[in-house]
Coordinates of C-alpha atoms in Angstrom, one line a residue:
M22 CA -5.8 19.0 24.2
N23 CA -3.3 16.6 22.7
N24 CA -5.0 13.7 24.6
N25 CA -8.3 14.4 23.0
K26 CA -6.7 15.1 19.6
K27 CA -5.0 11.7 19.5
W28 CA -8.3 9.8 20.1
L29 CA -9.9 11.9 17.3
I30 CA -7.0 11.0 14.9
L31 CA -7.3 7.4 15.9
A32 CA -11.0 7.4 15.1
V33 CA -10.6 9.3 11.9
S34 CA -7.8 7.0 10.8
I35 CA -9.9 3.9 11.4
V36 CA -12.8 5.3 9.3
I37 CA -10.5 6.2 6.5
N38 CA -9.0 2.7 6.5
L39 CA -12.5 1.3 6.4
C40 CA -13.0 3.2 3.2
I41 CA -9.8 1.9 1.5
G42 CA -10.6 -1.6 2.9
F43 CA -13.2 -1.6 0.2
A44 CA -10.5 -3.0 -2.0
Y45 CA -11.0 -6.4 -0.2
A46 CA -14.5 -6.5 -1.6
W47 CA -13.2 -7.0 -5.1
S48 CA -14.7 -10.5 -5.5
V49 CA -18.2 -9.1 -5.6
F50 CA -17.2 -7.1 -8.8
S51 CA -15.3 -10.0 -10.4
K52 CA -18.2 -12.0 -11.7
P53 CA -20.3 -9.1 -13.0
L54 CA -17.3 -7.8 -14.9
Q55 CA -16.7 -11.3 -16.4
V56 CA -20.4 -11.4 -17.4
D57 CA -20.5 -7.8 -18.8
F58 CA -17.2 -7.8 -20.7
G59 CA -16.6 -11.5 -21.3
W60 CA -13.4 -11.6 -19.4
T61 CA -11.8 -14.8 -18.0
P62 CA -11.4 -15.2 -14.3
S63 CA -7.6 -14.6 -14.6
Q64 CA -8.2 -11.4 -16.5
A65 CA -10.6 -10.1 -13.9
S66 CA -8.5 -11.1 -10.9
M67 CA -5.4 -9.3 -12.4
A68 CA -7.0 -5.9 -11.5
F69 CA -7.0 -6.9 -7.8
T70 CA -3.5 -8.4 -8.2
I71 CA -2.1 -5.1 -9.6
N72 CA -3.9 -3.1 -6.9
L73 CA -2.2 -5.1 -4.1
F74 CA 1.1 -5.2 -6.0
V75 CA 1.2 -1.4 -6.1
L76 CA 0.1 -0.9 -2.5
P77 CA 3.5 -1.7 -0.7
I78 CA 5.4 0.2 -3.4
A79 CA 3.3 3.3 -2.7
M80 CA 4.0 2.7 1.0
I81 CA 7.7 3.0 0.4
F82 CA 7.2 6.3 -1.4
A83 CA 4.9 7.7 1.4
G84 CA 7.9 8.3 3.7
P85 CA 9.7 10.8 1.5
L86 CA 6.4 12.5 0.6
V87 CA 5.6 13.0 4.3
K88 CA 9.0 14.6 4.9
R89 CA 8.3 17.1 2.2
F90 CA 4.6 17.8 2.4
G91 CA 3.4 16.4 5.8
V92 CA 1.0 13.6 6.8
R93 CA -2.3 15.5 6.0
V94 CA -1.3 16.3 2.4
V95 CA -0.3 12.7 1.7
V96 CA -3.5 11.3 3.1
L97 CA -5.5 13.8 1.0
L98 CA -3.5 12.9 -2.1
G99 CA -4.2 9.2 -1.4
G100 CA -7.9 9.9 -1.1
V101 CA -7.9 11.7 -4.4
L102 CA -6.1 8.8 -6.1
F103 CA -8.3 6.2 -4.5
G104 CA -11.6 7.9 -5.4
L105 CA -10.4 8.8 -8.9
G106 CA -9.2 5.3 -9.6
L107 CA -12.6 3.9 -8.7
Y108 CA -14.5 6.6 -10.6
L109 CA -12.5 6.0 -13.7
S110 CA -13.1 2.3 -13.3
G111 CA -16.7 3.1 -14.0
M112 CA -15.7 4.4 -17.4
I113 CA -13.6 1.5 -18.7
T114 CA -14.3 -0.4 -21.9
T115 CA -11.3 -2.8 -21.9
V116 CA -9.6 -5.0 -19.3
Y117 CA -6.3 -3.0 -19.6
Q118 CA -8.1 0.2 -18.6
I119 CA -9.2 -1.3 -15.3
Y120 CA -5.7 -2.5 -14.7
I121 CA -4.7 1.2 -14.7
T122 CA -7.7 2.7 -13.0
Y123 CA -8.4 0.1 -10.2
G124 CA -5.0 -1.4 -10.1
L125 CA -2.5 1.4 -10.5
I126 CA -4.3 4.6 -9.5
A127 CA -6.6 3.3 -6.7
G128 CA -3.8 1.0 -5.5
S129 CA -1.4 3.9 -5.2
G130 CA -4.0 5.8 -3.2
I131 CA -4.5 2.9 -0.8
G132 CA -0.7 2.5 -0.2
L133 CA -0.2 6.2 0.6
I134 CA -3.2 6.2 3.0
Y135 CA -2.5 2.9 4.8
S136 CA 1.2 3.8 5.3
I137 CA 0.4 7.1 6.9
T138 CA -2.7 6.2 9.0
V139 CA -1.0 3.3 10.7
S140 CA 2.5 4.8 11.3
N141 CA 1.1 8.2 12.3
T142 CA -1.4 6.8 14.7
V143 CA 1.2 4.6 16.4
K144 CA 3.3 7.8 17.0
W145 CA 0.4 9.4 18.8
F146 CA 0.1 6.3 21.2
P147 CA 3.7 5.6 22.3
E148 CA 2.4 3.7 25.3
H149 CA -0.1 1.6 23.4
K150 CA 1.5 1.1 20.0
G151 CA 0.1 -2.4 19.5
L152 CA -3.4 -1.3 20.3
A153 CA -3.3 1.8 18.1
G154 CA -1.7 0.0 15.2
G155 CA -3.9 -3.0 15.4
L156 CA -7.1 -1.0 15.5
T157 CA -6.0 1.2 12.6
A158 CA -4.9 -1.8 10.5
G159 CA -8.0 -3.6 11.6
G160 CA -10.1 -0.9 10.0
F161 CA -8.5 -1.7 6.7
G162 CA -9.2 -5.4 7.1
A163 CA -12.8 -4.8 8.1
G164 CA -13.7 -2.6 5.1
S165 CA -15.3 -5.4 3.1
L166 CA -17.5 -6.3 6.0
I167 CA -19.4 -3.0 5.5
F168 CA -18.9 -2.3 1.8
A169 CA -19.3 -5.7 0.1
P170 CA -23.1 -5.8 0.8
V171 CA -23.3 -2.1 -0.1
A172 CA -21.5 -2.7 -3.4
V173 CA -23.8 -5.5 -4.3
Q174 CA -26.8 -3.2 -3.9
F175 CA -25.2 -0.5 -6.0
I176 CA -24.3 -3.1 -8.7
A177 CA -27.9 -4.4 -8.7
A178 CA -29.3 -0.8 -9.0
Q179 CA -26.7 0.9 -11.3
G180 CA -24.7 -1.9 -12.9
V181 CA -21.1 -2.7 -12.1
L182 CA -19.7 0.5 -13.8
G183 CA -22.2 2.8 -12.1
A184 CA -21.3 1.2 -8.8
F185 CA -17.7 2.0 -9.3
Q186 CA -18.4 5.7 -10.0
T187 CA -20.8 6.1 -7.1
L188 CA -18.5 4.5 -4.6
G189 CA -15.5 6.4 -5.9
L190 CA -17.3 9.7 -5.3
I191 CA -18.5 8.7 -1.8
F192 CA -15.1 7.4 -0.7
A193 CA -13.2 10.4 -2.1
G194 CA -15.6 12.8 -0.3
V195 CA -15.3 11.0 3.1
I196 CA -11.5 10.7 3.0
L197 CA -11.1 14.4 1.9
V198 CA -13.3 15.6 4.7
L199 CA -11.8 13.3 7.4
G200 CA -8.3 13.7 6.1
I201 CA -8.3 17.4 7.2
F202 CA -8.2 16.1 10.8
I203 CA -5.0 14.0 10.3
A204 CA -2.0 15.6 11.9
A205 CA 1.4 14.5 13.1
P206 CA 2.3 14.6 16.8
P207 CA 4.0 17.8 18.1
V208 CA 7.7 17.8 17.2
S209 CA 8.7 17.9 20.9
D210 CA 6.8 14.7 21.5
I211 CA 8.4 12.9 18.6
D212 CA 11.9 14.1 19.7
N213 CA 11.2 12.8 23.3
K214 CA 10.1 9.4 22.0
A215 CA 13.1 9.2 19.6
T216 CA 15.4 9.9 22.6
T217 CA 13.7 7.3 24.7
A218 CA 13.7 4.7 22.0
A219 CA 17.4 5.4 21.3
A220 CA 18.2 4.9 25.0
N221 CA 16.3 1.6 25.0
Q222 CA 17.7 0.2 21.8
S223 CA 20.3 -2.4 21.7
S224 CA 23.0 -2.8 19.1
G225 CA 20.5 -4.9 17.1
D226 CA 19.4 -2.0 14.9
V227 CA 20.1 -2.7 11.2
T228 CA 19.9 -0.4 8.3
T229 CA 17.8 -1.3 5.3
R230 CA 20.9 -1.7 3.1
D231 CA 22.5 -4.1 5.7
M232 CA 19.2 -5.9 6.2
L233 CA 19.1 -6.8 2.5
K234 CA 22.5 -8.5 2.9
T235 CA 21.2 -11.0 5.5
V236 CA 19.8 -14.5 5.0
D237 CA 17.3 -13.7 7.8
F238 CA 15.6 -11.0 5.6
Y239 CA 15.0 -13.4 2.7
V240 CA 13.5 -16.0 5.0
I241 CA 11.2 -13.4 6.6
W242 CA 10.3 -12.0 3.2
G243 CA 9.6 -15.5 1.9
L244 CA 7.3 -16.1 4.9
M245 CA 5.5 -12.8 4.1
V246 CA 4.9 -14.0 0.5
L247 CA 3.7 -17.4 1.6
G248 CA 1.5 -15.9 4.3
C249 CA -0.3 -13.8 1.8
I250 CA -1.0 -16.3 -1.0
S251 CA -4.0 -18.3 0.5
G252 CA -5.6 -15.2 2.0
L253 CA -5.4 -13.2 -1.2
M254 CA -6.7 -16.1 -3.3
I255 CA -9.8 -16.3 -1.1
I256 CA -10.3 -12.6 -0.7
S257 CA -10.1 -12.1 -4.5
Q258 CA -12.3 -15.1 -5.3
A259 CA -14.6 -15.6 -2.3
S260 CA -17.8 -14.5 -4.1
P261 CA -17.3 -16.7 -7.2
I262 CA -16.1 -19.6 -5.0
G263 CA -19.3 -19.4 -2.9
Q264 CA -21.5 -19.2 -6.0
V265 CA -19.8 -22.1 -7.8
M266 CA -19.0 -24.5 -5.0
V267 CA -22.0 -23.9 -2.7
G268 CA -24.6 -22.4 -5.1
L269 CA -24.8 -19.1 -3.2
S270 CA -26.7 -16.1 -4.7
P271 CA -24.7 -12.9 -5.2
E272 CA -26.3 -11.4 -2.1
Q273 CA -25.4 -14.5 0.0
A274 CA -21.9 -14.5 -1.4
A275 CA -21.5 -10.8 -0.5
F276 CA -22.6 -11.6 3.0
A277 CA -19.8 -14.2 3.2
V278 CA -17.3 -11.7 1.8
G279 CA -18.3 -9.4 4.6
F280 CA -17.3 -12.0 7.2
I281 CA -14.0 -12.3 5.5
G282 CA -13.4 -8.6 6.4
L283 CA -14.4 -9.3 10.0
A284 CA -12.1 -12.4 10.3
N285 CA -9.3 -10.4 8.6
A286 CA -9.6 -7.5 11.0
T287 CA -9.9 -9.8 14.0
G288 CA -6.9 -11.8 13.0
R289 CA -4.7 -8.7 13.0
V290 CA -5.4 -8.1 16.7
V291 CA -5.8 -11.6 18.0
W292 CA -2.8 -13.2 16.5
G293 CA -0.6 -10.3 17.6
T294 CA -1.8 -10.7 21.1
I295 CA -1.2 -14.5 21.0
S296 CA 2.3 -14.0 19.7
D297 CA 3.2 -12.0 22.9
K298 CA 2.4 -15.1 24.9
I299 CA 3.7 -18.0 22.8
G300 CA 6.3 -16.3 20.5
R301 CA 6.2 -15.0 16.9
Y302 CA 7.2 -18.2 15.2
N303 CA 5.0 -20.5 17.2
T304 CA 2.1 -18.2 16.3
L305 CA 3.1 -18.3 12.6
M306 CA 3.0 -22.1 12.6
C307 CA -0.5 -22.0 14.2
M308 CA -1.6 -19.5 11.6
F309 CA -0.4 -21.6 8.6
A310 CA -1.9 -24.7 10.1
L311 CA -5.3 -23.1 10.6
S312 CA -5.1 -21.6 7.1
G313 CA -4.5 -25.2 5.8
A314 CA -7.4 -26.5 7.8
G315 CA -9.6 -23.8 6.1
L316 CA -8.4 -25.0 2.7
V317 CA -9.3 -28.6 3.6
A318 CA -12.8 -27.4 4.7
L319 CA -13.3 -25.6 1.4
Y320 CA -12.2 -28.7 -0.6
F321 CA -14.9 -30.7 1.0
T322 CA -17.6 -28.0 1.4
K323 CA -21.1 -28.6 0.1
D324 CA -23.0 -26.1 2.3
L325 CA -22.8 -22.6 3.6
P326 CA -21.6 -23.3 7.2
L327 CA -18.5 -25.3 6.2
F328 CA -17.8 -22.7 3.5
M329 CA -17.9 -19.9 6.1
V330 CA -15.6 -21.8 8.5
G331 CA -13.1 -22.3 5.7
I332 CA -12.9 -18.8 4.4
C333 CA -12.9 -17.3 7.9
L334 CA -10.0 -19.5 9.1
I335 CA -8.0 -18.5 6.0
A336 CA -8.9 -14.7 6.3
A337 CA -8.1 -14.6 10.0
S338 CA -4.7 -16.2 9.4
Y339 CA -4.0 -13.8 6.5
G340 CA -4.9 -10.9 8.8
G341 CA -2.5 -12.2 11.4
V342 CA 0.4 -11.7 8.9
F343 CA -0.1 -7.9 9.3
G344 CA -0.3 -8.2 13.0
L345 CA 2.9 -10.2 13.3
F346 CA 5.4 -9.1 10.7
P347 CA 6.0 -5.6 12.0
S348 CA 7.1 -7.3 15.3
I349 CA 9.1 -10.0 13.5
T350 CA 10.9 -7.3 11.5
A351 CA 11.6 -5.3 14.7
D352 CA 12.7 -8.4 16.6
N353 CA 15.3 -9.2 13.9
F354 CA 16.4 -5.8 12.7
G355 CA 15.6 -3.4 15.5
I356 CA 13.2 -0.5 16.0
K357 CA 15.2 2.4 14.7
N358 CA 14.8 1.7 11.0
L359 CA 11.5 -0.2 11.3
S360 CA 9.4 1.9 9.1
M361 CA 11.6 1.5 6.0
N362 CA 12.6 -2.1 6.8
Y363 CA 9.0 -3.2 7.2
G364 CA 8.1 -1.4 4.0
V365 CA 10.6 -3.5 2.2
V366 CA 9.4 -6.7 3.9
M367 CA 5.8 -5.7 2.8
T368 CA 6.8 -6.0 -0.8
G369 CA 6.2 -9.7 -0.2
L370 CA 2.5 -8.7 -0.3
S371 CA 3.0 -7.7 -4.0
I372 CA 4.3 -11.2 -4.9
G373 CA 1.5 -12.9 -2.9
A374 CA -1.0 -10.7 -4.6
F375 CA 0.2 -11.9 -7.9
I376 CA 0.4 -15.6 -7.1
G377 CA -2.8 -16.2 -5.0
P378 CA -5.5 -14.9 -7.4
Q379 CA -3.7 -16.4 -10.3
I380 CA -3.7 -19.9 -8.7
A381 CA -7.4 -19.7 -8.4
A382 CA -7.9 -18.5 -11.9
Y383 CA -5.6 -21.2 -13.3
A384 CA -7.5 -23.9 -11.4
V385 CA -10.8 -22.8 -12.7
E386 CA -9.7 -22.6 -16.3
K387 CA -7.9 -26.0 -16.1
S388 CA -10.7 -27.9 -14.3
G389 CA -13.7 -26.3 -16.1
G390 CA -15.0 -24.3 -13.2
S391 CA -13.9 -26.1 -10.0
Y392 CA -11.6 -24.5 -7.4
N393 CA -10.5 -27.8 -5.8
L394 CA -7.1 -27.7 -7.6
A395 CA -6.4 -24.3 -6.2
F396 CA -7.2 -25.5 -2.6
I397 CA -4.7 -28.4 -3.1
I398 CA -2.0 -26.2 -4.4
T399 CA -2.3 -23.6 -1.6
L400 CA -2.5 -26.4 1.0
G401 CA 0.9 -27.5 -0.2
I402 CA 2.2 -23.9 0.0
N403 CA 1.0 -23.7 3.7
I404 CA 2.8 -26.9 4.5
A405 CA 6.0 -25.5 2.9
A406 CA 5.5 -22.3 4.9
I407 CA 5.4 -24.3 8.2
I408 CA 8.7 -25.9 7.3
L409 CA 10.2 -22.5 6.5
V410 CA 8.9 -21.2 9.9
L411 CA 10.8 -24.0 11.6
I412 CA 14.0 -22.9 9.7
A413 CA 13.4 -19.3 10.7
K414 CA 12.8 -20.2 14.3
R415 CA 16.1 -22.1 14.4
M416 CA 18.0 -19.3 12.8
N417 CA 16.5 -16.8 15.2
A418 CA 17.5 -19.0 18.2
K419 CA 21.1 -19.2 16.9
H420 CA 21.2 -15.4 16.4
K421 CA 20.0 -14.8 20.0
M422 CA 22.7 -17.2 21.3
M423 CA 25.4 -15.3 19.4
L424 CA 24.2 -12.0 20.8
A425 CA 24.2 -13.5 24.3
T426 CA 27.8 -14.8 23.8
E427 CA 29.0 -11.4 22.5
H428 CA 27.6 -9.7 25.6

C-alpha cells in the first residue's frame, strides 16, 4: 500500500509544483501591467522580486508549521495563500497593492508549498532521493512551460486583471483538491531512516548556528546569490526582451517563456547528474560559463533562434543551482541538519531575486529601451562567480585534507 501511495504523492507533488511554477511566467504579465497602469519596468519587476524574496523566508517557517499542523495542512494553507494572492492581484489599482498581493501573499504560499512538496517527497523515496527531489523541483521549474501560453490567452480574453483572478481560482482549486492526498511517511519509516542516516553520518554534521560561523557558508551563500542573478533577470524579463530585442509578438514571446520553464526544469535534473560524475564545483564552473555564453548570445541576437539559445542556456544554468546546492550544502555541513541549513542557504535566492530583475530595469531606463547593458553587467557577474567557485573549490579541498589528517 505504501509503495503505491508514495508514487501517488510524488505525482500529486509534481502537479502542485507545476501550479506554483506559474510564478516563473511573470514576464508575460509585466508588459500589459506597464501599459495598463503606466508603470516603469522597475516598478513592474519589483512584484516578481518580492515574490521570490519572500519564497525562501516562507520555506524556513514551513518546518515549525509542519511540526505543529502536519504536511497536508501546510500545503493546503500554501494553496489558499497562493490562489488568494493571485485573485487579489486582479483587484489592484496601485503598484504597491500588487507588491502585497502577488509579492507577499502569493510568494508566501509558494514558499510553504515548495518546501513541503520537495522535502516530503524525498522522505518517501529514501533509495532515490535525487530522482524524487529532482522531479518534484522540476515541476516547479516547468510551470511556465504550461502556463505562460495559457496566461497570454486569458490576458487577451479578459485583460491582465481578469487573468489574475481566473488563474487564482483555478490554481487554488487544483491545489486544495490534490493537497488532500499529501501525507508524511509513516513514523516508523522516518525513524528507521533517521537511524540509518545517523549510522552513516560522519562527524561532519554542523548545526545551523555553527554553519553561520564558517567562511565556507558565506562563500556558498555568495555563489547561490550569483547563480540566481542572471536566471532571474531573464525569467522576469524574457517576454519584454523578446519583444524589444527581436520584435516578437506577445504570443511568440510567451512561447519563448515556456521554453525557459523547460530549460529550467531540465537543468535541475541534468546538472545534478553531471555533478555526480565531475564534481560539484567543476559543474558550477560549467554552469556559469554556459550562462555567460547565453548572455553573449542575447547581446548579439537579432533573430528568434539565437534568442532561444541564449535564454535556454541561462535558464538551464539557473535551474542547475537548485539541483546542486542541496548537495553542496550537505557535502560541506552534513546531512543531519540539511533541511534548516539549506533553507538558510536558499535565502541567497532572495538577494538574487532583488538584483537580477533590477539590473534589467536599470539598463532599460538608462539606455532608452535596450537590454544590452544588462547583459554586459550580468556577464561580469558570471565571470566573478567562476573566480569564486575556484576559491570555494580550493577551500573544500583543504577542508577534506584536514579531515583526512585528523582521521
